[in-house]
Coordinates of C-alpha atoms and ligand atoms in Angstrom, one line a residue:
X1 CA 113.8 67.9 88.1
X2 CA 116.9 69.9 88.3
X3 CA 116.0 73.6 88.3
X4 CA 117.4 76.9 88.9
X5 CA 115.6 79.7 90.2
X6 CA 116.5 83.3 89.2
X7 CA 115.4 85.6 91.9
X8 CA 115.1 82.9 94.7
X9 CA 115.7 85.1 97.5
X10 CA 113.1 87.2 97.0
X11 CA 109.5 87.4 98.0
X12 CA 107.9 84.8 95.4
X13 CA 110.6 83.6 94.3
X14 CA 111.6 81.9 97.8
X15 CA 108.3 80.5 98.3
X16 CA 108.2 78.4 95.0
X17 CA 111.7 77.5 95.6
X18 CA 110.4 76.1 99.2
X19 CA 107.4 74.8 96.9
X20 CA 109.7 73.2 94.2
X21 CA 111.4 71.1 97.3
X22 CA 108.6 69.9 98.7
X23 CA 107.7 68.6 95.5
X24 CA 111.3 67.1 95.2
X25 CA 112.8 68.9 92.8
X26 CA 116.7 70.0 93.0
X27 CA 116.8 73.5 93.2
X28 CA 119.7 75.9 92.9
X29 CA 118.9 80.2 93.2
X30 CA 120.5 82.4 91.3
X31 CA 120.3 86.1 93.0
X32 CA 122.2 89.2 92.9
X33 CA 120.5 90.5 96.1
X34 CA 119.5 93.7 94.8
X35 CA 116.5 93.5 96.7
X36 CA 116.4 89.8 98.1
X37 CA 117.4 88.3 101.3
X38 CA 120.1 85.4 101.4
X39 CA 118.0 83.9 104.8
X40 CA 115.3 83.8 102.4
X41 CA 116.1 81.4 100.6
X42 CA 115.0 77.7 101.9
X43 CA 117.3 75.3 103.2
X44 CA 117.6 72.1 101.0
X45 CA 118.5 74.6 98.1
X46 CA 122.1 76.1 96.8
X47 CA 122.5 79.9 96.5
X48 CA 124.9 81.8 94.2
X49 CA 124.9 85.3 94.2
X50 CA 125.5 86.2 90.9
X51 CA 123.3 88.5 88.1
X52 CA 121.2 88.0 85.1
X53 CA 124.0 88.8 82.7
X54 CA 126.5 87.1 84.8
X55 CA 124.1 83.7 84.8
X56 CA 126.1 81.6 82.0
X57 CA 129.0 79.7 84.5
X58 CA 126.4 79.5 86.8
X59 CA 124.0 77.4 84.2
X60 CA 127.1 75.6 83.1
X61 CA 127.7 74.7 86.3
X62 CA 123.9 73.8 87.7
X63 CA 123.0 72.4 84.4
X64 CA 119.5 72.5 84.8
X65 CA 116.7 71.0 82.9
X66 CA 114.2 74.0 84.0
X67 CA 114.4 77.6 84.9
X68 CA 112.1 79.7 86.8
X69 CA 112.8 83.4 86.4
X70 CA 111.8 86.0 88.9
X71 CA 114.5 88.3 88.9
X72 CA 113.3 91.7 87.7
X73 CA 113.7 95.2 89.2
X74 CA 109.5 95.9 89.7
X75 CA 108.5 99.7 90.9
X76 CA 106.7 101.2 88.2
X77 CA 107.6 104.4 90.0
X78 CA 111.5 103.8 89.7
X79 CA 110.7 102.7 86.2
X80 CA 109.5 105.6 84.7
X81 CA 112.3 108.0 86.2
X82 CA 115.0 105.3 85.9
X83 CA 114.0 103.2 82.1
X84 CA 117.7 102.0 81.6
X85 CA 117.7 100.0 84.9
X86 CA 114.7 98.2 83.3
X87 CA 115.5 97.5 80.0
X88 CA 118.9 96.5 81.4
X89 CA 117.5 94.4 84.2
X90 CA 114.1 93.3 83.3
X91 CA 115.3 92.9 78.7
X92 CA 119.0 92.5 78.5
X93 CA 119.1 90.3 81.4
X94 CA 116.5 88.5 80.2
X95 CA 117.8 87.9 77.1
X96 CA 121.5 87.0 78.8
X97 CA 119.4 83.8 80.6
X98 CA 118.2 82.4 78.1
X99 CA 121.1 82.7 75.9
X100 CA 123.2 81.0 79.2
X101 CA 120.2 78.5 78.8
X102 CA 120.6 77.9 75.2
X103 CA 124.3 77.1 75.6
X104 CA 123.5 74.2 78.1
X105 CA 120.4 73.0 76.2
X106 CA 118.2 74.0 78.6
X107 CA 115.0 74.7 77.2
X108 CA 112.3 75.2 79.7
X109 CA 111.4 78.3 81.1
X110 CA 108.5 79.9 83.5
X111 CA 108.3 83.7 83.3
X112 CA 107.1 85.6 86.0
X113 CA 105.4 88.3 84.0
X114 CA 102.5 91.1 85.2
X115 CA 99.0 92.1 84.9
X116 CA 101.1 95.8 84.1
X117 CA 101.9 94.4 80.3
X118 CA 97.2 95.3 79.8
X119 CA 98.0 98.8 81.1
X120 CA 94.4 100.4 81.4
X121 CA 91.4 97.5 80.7
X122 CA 88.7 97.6 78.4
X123 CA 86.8 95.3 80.1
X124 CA 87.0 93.2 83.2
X125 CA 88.1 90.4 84.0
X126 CA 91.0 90.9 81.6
X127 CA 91.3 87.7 79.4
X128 CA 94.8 86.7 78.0
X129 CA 93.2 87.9 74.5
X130 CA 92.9 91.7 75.5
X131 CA 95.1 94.1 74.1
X132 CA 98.6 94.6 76.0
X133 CA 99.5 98.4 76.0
X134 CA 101.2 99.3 79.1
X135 CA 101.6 102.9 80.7
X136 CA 104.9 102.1 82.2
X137 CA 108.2 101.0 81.3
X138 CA 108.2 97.7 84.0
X139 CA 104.7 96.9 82.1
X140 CA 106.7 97.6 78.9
X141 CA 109.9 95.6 79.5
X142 CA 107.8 92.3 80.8
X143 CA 105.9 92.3 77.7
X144 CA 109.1 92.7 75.9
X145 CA 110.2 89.4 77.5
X146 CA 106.9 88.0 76.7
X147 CA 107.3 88.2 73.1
X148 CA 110.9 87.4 73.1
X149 CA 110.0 83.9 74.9
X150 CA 107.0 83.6 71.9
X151 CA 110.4 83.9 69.6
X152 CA 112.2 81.6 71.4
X153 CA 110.1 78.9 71.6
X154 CA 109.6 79.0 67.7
X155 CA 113.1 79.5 66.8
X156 CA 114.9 77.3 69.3
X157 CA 111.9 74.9 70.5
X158 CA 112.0 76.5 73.8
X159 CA 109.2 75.3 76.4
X160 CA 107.9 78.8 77.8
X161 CA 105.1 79.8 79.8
X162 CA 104.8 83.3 81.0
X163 CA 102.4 83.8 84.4
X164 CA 100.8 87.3 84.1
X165 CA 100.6 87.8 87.9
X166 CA 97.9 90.3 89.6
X167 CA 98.6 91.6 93.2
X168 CA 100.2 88.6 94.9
X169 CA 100.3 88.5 98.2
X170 CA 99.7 86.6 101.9
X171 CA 102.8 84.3 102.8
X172 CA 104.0 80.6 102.9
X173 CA 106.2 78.6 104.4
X174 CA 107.1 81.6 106.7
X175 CA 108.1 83.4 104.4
X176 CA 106.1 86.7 103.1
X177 CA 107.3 90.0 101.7
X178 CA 109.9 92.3 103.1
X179 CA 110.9 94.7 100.1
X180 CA 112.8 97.8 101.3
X181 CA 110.8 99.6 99.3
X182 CA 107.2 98.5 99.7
X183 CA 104.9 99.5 97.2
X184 CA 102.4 97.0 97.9
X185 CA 98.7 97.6 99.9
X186 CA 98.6 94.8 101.8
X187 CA 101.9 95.1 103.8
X188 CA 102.0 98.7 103.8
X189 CA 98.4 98.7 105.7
X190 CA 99.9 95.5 108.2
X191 CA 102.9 98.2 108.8
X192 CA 100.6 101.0 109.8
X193 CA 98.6 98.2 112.0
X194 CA 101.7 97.3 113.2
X195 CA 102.9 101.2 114.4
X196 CA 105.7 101.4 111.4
X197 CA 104.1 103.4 109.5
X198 CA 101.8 106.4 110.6
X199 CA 99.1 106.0 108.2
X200 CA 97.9 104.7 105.1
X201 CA 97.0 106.9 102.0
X202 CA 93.9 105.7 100.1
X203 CA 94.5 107.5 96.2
X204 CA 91.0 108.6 95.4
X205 CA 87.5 107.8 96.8
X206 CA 85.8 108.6 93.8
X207 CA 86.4 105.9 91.3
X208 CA 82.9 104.0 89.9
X209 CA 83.1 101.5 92.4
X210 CA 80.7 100.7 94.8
X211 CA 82.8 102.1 98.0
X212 CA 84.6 104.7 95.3
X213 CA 88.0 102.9 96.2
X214 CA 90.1 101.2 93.5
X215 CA 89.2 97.4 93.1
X216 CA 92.4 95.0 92.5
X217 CA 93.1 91.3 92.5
X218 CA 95.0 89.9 95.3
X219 CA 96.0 86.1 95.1
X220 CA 98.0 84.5 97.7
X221 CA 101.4 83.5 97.1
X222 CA 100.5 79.7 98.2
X223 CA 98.4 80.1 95.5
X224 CA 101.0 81.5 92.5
X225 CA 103.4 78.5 93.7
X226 CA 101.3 75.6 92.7
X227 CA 100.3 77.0 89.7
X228 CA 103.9 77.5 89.3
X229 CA 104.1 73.6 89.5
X230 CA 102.0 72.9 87.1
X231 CA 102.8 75.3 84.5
X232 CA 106.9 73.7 84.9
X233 CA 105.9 70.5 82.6
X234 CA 102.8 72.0 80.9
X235 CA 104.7 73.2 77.4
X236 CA 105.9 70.8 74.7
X237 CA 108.9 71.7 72.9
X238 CA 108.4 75.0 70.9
X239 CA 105.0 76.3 72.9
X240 CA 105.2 79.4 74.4
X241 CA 101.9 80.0 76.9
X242 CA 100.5 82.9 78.4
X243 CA 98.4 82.2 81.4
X244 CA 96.7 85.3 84.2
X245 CA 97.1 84.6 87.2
X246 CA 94.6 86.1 89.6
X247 CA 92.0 84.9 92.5
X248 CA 89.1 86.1 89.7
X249 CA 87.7 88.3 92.9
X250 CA 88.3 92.1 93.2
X251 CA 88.6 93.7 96.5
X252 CA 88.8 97.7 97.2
X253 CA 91.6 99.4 98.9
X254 CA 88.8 99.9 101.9
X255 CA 88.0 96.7 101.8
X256 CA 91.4 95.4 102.2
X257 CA 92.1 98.1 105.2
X258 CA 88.4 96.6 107.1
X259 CA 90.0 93.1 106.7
X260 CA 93.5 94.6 108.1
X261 CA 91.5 96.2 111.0
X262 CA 89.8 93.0 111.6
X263 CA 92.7 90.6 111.6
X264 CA 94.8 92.4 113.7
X265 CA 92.8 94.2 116.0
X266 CA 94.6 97.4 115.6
X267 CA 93.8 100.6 114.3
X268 CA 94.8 101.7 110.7
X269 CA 94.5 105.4 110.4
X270 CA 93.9 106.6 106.6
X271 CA 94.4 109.6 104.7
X272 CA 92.2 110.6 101.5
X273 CA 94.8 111.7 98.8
X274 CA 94.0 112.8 95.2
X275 CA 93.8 110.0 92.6
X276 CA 97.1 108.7 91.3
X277 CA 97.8 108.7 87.4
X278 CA 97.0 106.0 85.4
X279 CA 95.3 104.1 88.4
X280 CA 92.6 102.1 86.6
X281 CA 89.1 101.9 88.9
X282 CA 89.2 97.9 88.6
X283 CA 91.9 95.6 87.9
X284 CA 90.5 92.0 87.9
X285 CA 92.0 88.4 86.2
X286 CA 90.0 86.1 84.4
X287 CA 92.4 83.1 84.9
X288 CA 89.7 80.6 83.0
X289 CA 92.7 79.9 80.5
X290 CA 94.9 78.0 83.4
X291 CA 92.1 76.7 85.8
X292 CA 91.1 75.0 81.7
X293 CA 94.0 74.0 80.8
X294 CA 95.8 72.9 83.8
X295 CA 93.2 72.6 86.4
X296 CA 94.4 74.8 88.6
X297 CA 92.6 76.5 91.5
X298 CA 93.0 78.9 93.5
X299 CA 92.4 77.6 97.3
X300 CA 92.8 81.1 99.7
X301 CA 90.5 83.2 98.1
X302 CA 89.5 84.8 101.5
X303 CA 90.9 88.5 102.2
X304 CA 91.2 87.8 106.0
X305 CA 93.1 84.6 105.0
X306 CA 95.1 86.1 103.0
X307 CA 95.9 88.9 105.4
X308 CA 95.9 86.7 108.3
X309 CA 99.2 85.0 106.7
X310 CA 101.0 88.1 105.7
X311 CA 100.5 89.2 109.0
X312 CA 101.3 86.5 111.5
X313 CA 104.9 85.7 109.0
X314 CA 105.7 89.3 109.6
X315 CA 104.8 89.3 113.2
X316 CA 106.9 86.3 113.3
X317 CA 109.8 87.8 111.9
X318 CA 110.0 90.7 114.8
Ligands
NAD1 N1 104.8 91.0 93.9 C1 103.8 91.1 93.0 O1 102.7 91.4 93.4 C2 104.1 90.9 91.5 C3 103.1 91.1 90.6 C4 103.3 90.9 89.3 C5 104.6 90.4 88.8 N2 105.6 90.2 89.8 C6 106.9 89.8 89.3 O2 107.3 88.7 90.1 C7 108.7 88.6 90.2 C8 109.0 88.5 91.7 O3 108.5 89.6 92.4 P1 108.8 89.8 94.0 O4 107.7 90.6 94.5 O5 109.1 88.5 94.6 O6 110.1 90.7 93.9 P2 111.4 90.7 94.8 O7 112.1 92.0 94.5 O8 111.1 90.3 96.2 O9 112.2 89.5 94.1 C9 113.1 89.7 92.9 C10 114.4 89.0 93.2 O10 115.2 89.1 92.0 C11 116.5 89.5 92.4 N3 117.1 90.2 91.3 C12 116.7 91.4 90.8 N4 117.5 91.8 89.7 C13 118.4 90.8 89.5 C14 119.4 90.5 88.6 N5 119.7 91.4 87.6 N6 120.1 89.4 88.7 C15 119.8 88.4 89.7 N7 118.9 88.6 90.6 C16 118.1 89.8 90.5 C17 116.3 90.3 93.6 O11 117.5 90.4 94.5 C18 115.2 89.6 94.3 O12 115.6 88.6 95.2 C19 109.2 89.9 89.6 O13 109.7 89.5 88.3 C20 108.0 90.8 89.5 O14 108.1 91.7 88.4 C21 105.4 90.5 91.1

């Protein structure tokens, strides 16, 4: 298939574009850069450097049959000081895609959307069914794409499915995260193992877990890009599907920093800080819905293998 990949050059975005051409597909990335990496993006696909709301002469020129869509600006941080950048980025963009899609009838669409659009859980594992209220404006503006794809795909039999990631992380291909700004446990504590960083704050050892450390989802990027495969020619015409995305394990922050210790045999000094707001104790998938529906399966559901990936791409890359 013909595809273009919004946000190729970044971190998951470049792995299911080195995914896509193993599986033959034609890919061409669309990227502004803003926080992606041109040598990121495999050889075998085109790049042009362009934005979301300059994407329209690039579709008329790819003409693709598919789109995958990663390009969003994603630090809840940023996002709550800084709302314009992501209704601007993460809505109006949007919204400028799919209207570059609709001019080239291209009519099939995979959404990279988040686990942020549930905001605090009632219960765990979160189901697709659970109420979507998100305390941030990154939760709030994917969830505003989410229902503008449900609109979509009724009003111009558009073929959506949006992938409610958890944490994603390890690395394939050789390639594995390198945001400027990381936010993100698992390569934060691989910089402190690594001497980058001095040490690693853990927010809170008082939540009602059983080591008092927040429990999260991590599933590894490998992972995300087949089901990423499967979900590309899962939608009829006019089917807009929401599917979580998570390894259906949860793993505390001190859990994660043992398997960081243990993989890399170095040190990885931590500091105890106060609890952070909103920071739910557990944040856990149920990703029945697409292991049902399209048979997918998760197949690194280790923490060291996870780890061990993330860690020997980055070591690589020094
Ligand atoms: N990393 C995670 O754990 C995680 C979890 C849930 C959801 N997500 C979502 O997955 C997607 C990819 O995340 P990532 O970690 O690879 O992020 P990333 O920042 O590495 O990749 C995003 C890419 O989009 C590009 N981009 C940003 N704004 C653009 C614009 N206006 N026009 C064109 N390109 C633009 C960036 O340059 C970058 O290459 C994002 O939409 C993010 O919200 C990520």
């Amino acid at each position: 298939m013909r595809v273009l990949v919004a946000g190729g050059a970044g971190y998951i975005g470049s792995v299911v574009t080195a995914a896509l051409l193993q599986g033959g597909h034609e890919v061409t990335v669309l990227d502004d850069l803003s926080t992606g990496h041109a040598d990121a993006v495999p050889s075998g696909a085109g790049l042009v450097q362009a934005t979301l709301h300059d994407s329209a002469p690039v579709l008329a020129d790819v003409r693709p049959e598919a789109v995958l869509h990663f390009a969003a600006k994603s630090l809840v941080g940023e996002s709550q000081v800084k709302p314009e950048i992501y209704w601007d980025t993460n809505v109006t963009g949007t919204l400028a895609l799919l209207e570059a899609m609709r001019a080239v009838d291209c009519r099939r669409i995979v959404f990279s959307s988040t686990a942020a659009t549930y905001g605090e859980p009632e219960s765990v594992p979160i189901r697709e069914d659970a109420p979507t209220r998100p305390t941030n404006t990154y939760g709030a503006s994917k969830l505003a794409v989410d229902a503008m794809l449900t609109s979509y795909a009724a009003a111009h039999d558009f073929a959506a499915v949006s992938l409610r990631y958890f944490n994603v992380a390890g690395a394939a291909y050789g390639l594995g995260e390198r945001h400027t700004t990381e936010t993100h446990l698992i390569p934060i504590a691989l910089q402190v193992a690594a001497g980058t960083r001095e040490a690693l704050t853990i927010y809170g050892e008082d939540y009602p877990t059983p080591d008092g450390t927040c429990i999260r989802d991590y599933i590894h990027v490998a992972d995300l890009a087949d089901a990423h495969l499967l979900a590309l020619t899962a939608p009829a015409a006019g089917e807009h599907r929401i599917y979580n995305l998570g390894n259906g394990t949860g793993f505390s922050v001190q859990q994660v920093v043992d398997a960081v210790r243990e993989v890399t045999g170095h040190p990885v000094p931590v500091v105890v800080g106060q609890r952070r707001a909103g920071d739910p104790a557990q944040l856990v998938a149920s990703s029945d819905r697409i292991r049902a529906d399209l048979g997918w399966t998760p197949k690194h559901t280790e923490l060291p293998d996870i780890v061990r990936d993330a860690w020997e791409t980055a070591r690589a890359r020094r």
